[in-house]
Each structure stands twice: as C-alpha cells, then as structure tokens.
Amino acid sequence: MCRNIRQLHNFEPPATTDEVRAGALQYVRKVSGSTKPSQANEEAFAEAVEAVAQATQHLLDHLTTSAPPKDREVEAAKARERAQKRYGAAG
C-alpha cells in the first residue's frame, strides 16, 4: 500500500471530507503513475478522484466495529516513534 494513504476508519473525530479526498487523490496518482495529469487526461483523472472519494466515504459510512475509536494524536505519536526507531534520530 502507498505510504501516503492513511487509515481513515475508526478515529475520533471521524475522517473529514478533505482527508477522504486526499486519500482518493493519492490512490489515483499511484494507479495512474502520474502526480499531475496532462490536459488530455485531466477530466478522466478528476472523475476518478471523485469516484474513489465517493466509494471511500460510502465504505467508511457503512463499516462497523466494536473497537473503541482511536485517538489521532496518540496514533501520530506512535508513528513518530516507529519512524525514529526505523530511521534513527534526526539531526
């Protein structure tokens, strides 16, 4: 999975529309192999981002879990700790 696509399910507060759209954009970029489409492909690219964002939002709206919601700050701190272990201290 692309490292820039983040888990969006089961967070408090829930994922925003902007986060869903950013994930969709990253997915379409990865699949298309292009960060910025040519003018000829711009419309298809935008349509794909919209379709993926809608499908993602639909999925998030319909998923259920019995696990308690995750705290964004706690998860971010865990990610920073993993990165520090993996890449060493900065500086």
PDB file of C-alpha atoms in Angstrom, residues 15-86:
ATOM      1  CA  ALA A  15     -12.265  11.376   8.889  1.00  0.00           C
ATOM      2  CA  THR A  16     -13.099  14.652   7.190  1.00  0.00           C
ATOM      3  CA  THR A  17     -14.162  15.067   3.577  1.00  0.00           C
ATOM      4  CA  ASP A  18     -10.732  16.599   2.893  1.00  0.00           C
ATOM      5  CA  GLU A  19      -8.958  13.528   4.311  1.00  0.00           C
ATOM      6  CA  VAL A  20     -11.119  11.197   2.224  1.00  0.00           C
ATOM      7  CA  ARG A  21     -10.436  13.268  -0.901  1.00  0.00           C
ATOM      8  CA  ALA A  22      -6.678  13.368  -0.181  1.00  0.00           C
ATOM      9  CA  GLY A  23      -6.629   9.577   0.112  1.00  0.00           C
ATOM     10  CA  ALA A  24      -8.555   9.272  -3.153  1.00  0.00           C
ATOM     11  CA  LEU A  25      -6.144  11.628  -4.881  1.00  0.00           C
ATOM     12  CA  GLN A  26      -3.129   9.636  -3.658  1.00  0.00           C
ATOM     13  CA  TYR A  27      -4.732   6.410  -4.846  1.00  0.00           C
ATOM     14  CA  VAL A  28      -5.482   7.771  -8.325  1.00  0.00           C
ATOM     15  CA  ARG A  29      -1.968   9.225  -8.577  1.00  0.00           C
ATOM     16  CA  LYS A  30      -0.455   5.870  -7.651  1.00  0.00           C
ATOM     17  CA  VAL A  31      -2.619   3.847 -10.028  1.00  0.00           C
ATOM     18  CA  SER A  32      -2.186   6.268 -12.930  1.00  0.00           C
ATOM     19  CA  GLY A  33       1.528   6.729 -12.352  1.00  0.00           C
ATOM     20  CA  SER A  34       1.095  10.481 -12.605  1.00  0.00           C
ATOM     21  CA  THR A  35       1.012  13.214  -9.979  1.00  0.00           C
ATOM     22  CA  LYS A  36      -0.431  15.727 -12.424  1.00  0.00           C
ATOM     23  CA  PRO A  37      -2.309  14.524 -15.489  1.00  0.00           C
ATOM     24  CA  SER A  38      -1.874  16.010 -18.934  1.00  0.00           C
ATOM     25  CA  GLN A  39      -4.601  18.324 -20.204  1.00  0.00           C
ATOM     26  CA  ALA A  40      -5.911  15.447 -22.312  1.00  0.00           C
ATOM     27  CA  ASN A  41      -6.325  13.259 -19.211  1.00  0.00           C
ATOM     28  CA  GLU A  42      -7.325  15.925 -16.685  1.00  0.00           C
ATOM     29  CA  GLU A  43     -11.079  15.247 -16.858  1.00  0.00           C
ATOM     30  CA  ALA A  44     -10.681  11.473 -16.524  1.00  0.00           C
ATOM     31  CA  PHE A  45      -8.283  11.989 -13.603  1.00  0.00           C
ATOM     32  CA  ALA A  46     -10.721  14.318 -11.794  1.00  0.00           C
ATOM     33  CA  GLU A  47     -13.619  11.922 -12.391  1.00  0.00           C
ATOM     34  CA  ALA A  48     -11.580   9.043 -10.986  1.00  0.00           C
ATOM     35  CA  VAL A  49     -10.668  11.033  -7.859  1.00  0.00           C
ATOM     36  CA  GLU A  50     -14.345  11.880  -7.324  1.00  0.00           C
ATOM     37  CA  ALA A  51     -15.457   8.255  -7.829  1.00  0.00           C
ATOM     38  CA  VAL A  52     -12.818   6.901  -5.440  1.00  0.00           C
ATOM     39  CA  ALA A  53     -13.660   9.563  -2.840  1.00  0.00           C
ATOM     40  CA  GLN A  54     -17.371   8.651  -3.044  1.00  0.00           C
ATOM     41  CA  ALA A  55     -16.631   4.927  -2.747  1.00  0.00           C
ATOM     42  CA  THR A  56     -14.299   5.569   0.193  1.00  0.00           C
ATOM     43  CA  GLN A  57     -16.859   7.712   2.008  1.00  0.00           C
ATOM     44  CA  HIS A  58     -19.536   5.078   1.390  1.00  0.00           C
ATOM     45  CA  LEU A  59     -17.252   2.415   2.846  1.00  0.00           C
ATOM     46  CA  LEU A  60     -16.395   4.495   5.909  1.00  0.00           C
ATOM     47  CA  ASP A  61     -20.077   5.291   6.492  1.00  0.00           C
ATOM     48  CA  HIS A  62     -21.005   1.606   6.459  1.00  0.00           C
ATOM     49  CA  LEU A  63     -18.130  -0.045   8.342  1.00  0.00           C
ATOM     50  CA  THR A  64     -18.844  -1.174  11.891  1.00  0.00           C
ATOM     51  CA  THR A  65     -16.530  -2.130  14.707  1.00  0.00           C
ATOM     52  CA  SER A  66     -16.724  -2.959  18.373  1.00  0.00           C
ATOM     53  CA  ALA A  67     -13.255  -1.500  18.983  1.00  0.00           C
ATOM     54  CA  PRO A  68     -13.077   1.891  20.674  1.00  0.00           C
ATOM     55  CA  PRO A  69     -12.194   4.812  18.369  1.00  0.00           C
ATOM     56  CA  LYS A  70      -8.503   5.641  18.025  1.00  0.00           C
ATOM     57  CA  ASP A  71      -7.121   8.987  19.113  1.00  0.00           C
ATOM     58  CA  ARG A  72      -5.376  10.788  16.251  1.00  0.00           C
ATOM     59  CA  GLU A  73      -2.700  12.325  18.480  1.00  0.00           C
ATOM     60  CA  VAL A  74      -1.839   9.002  20.120  1.00  0.00           C
ATOM     61  CA  GLU A  75      -1.595   7.274  16.735  1.00  0.00           C
ATOM     62  CA  ALA A  76       0.587  10.100  15.364  1.00  0.00           C
ATOM     63  CA  ALA A  77       2.925   9.770  18.355  1.00  0.00           C
ATOM     64  CA  LYS A  78       3.197   6.013  17.765  1.00  0.00           C
ATOM     65  CA  ALA A  79       4.024   6.646  14.093  1.00  0.00           C
ATOM     66  CA  ARG A  80       6.741   9.147  15.036  1.00  0.00           C
ATOM     67  CA  GLU A  81       8.228   6.621  17.482  1.00  0.00           C
ATOM     68  CA  ARG A  82       8.244   3.890  14.809  1.00  0.00           C
ATOM     69  CA  ALA A  83       9.907   6.272  12.348  1.00  0.00           C
ATOM     70  CA  GLN A  84      12.559   7.242  14.876  1.00  0.00           C
ATOM     71  CA  LYS A  85      13.367   3.577  15.534  1.00  0.00           C
ATOM     72  CA  ARG A  86      13.429   2.839  11.820  1.00  0.00           C
TER      73      ARG A  86
END
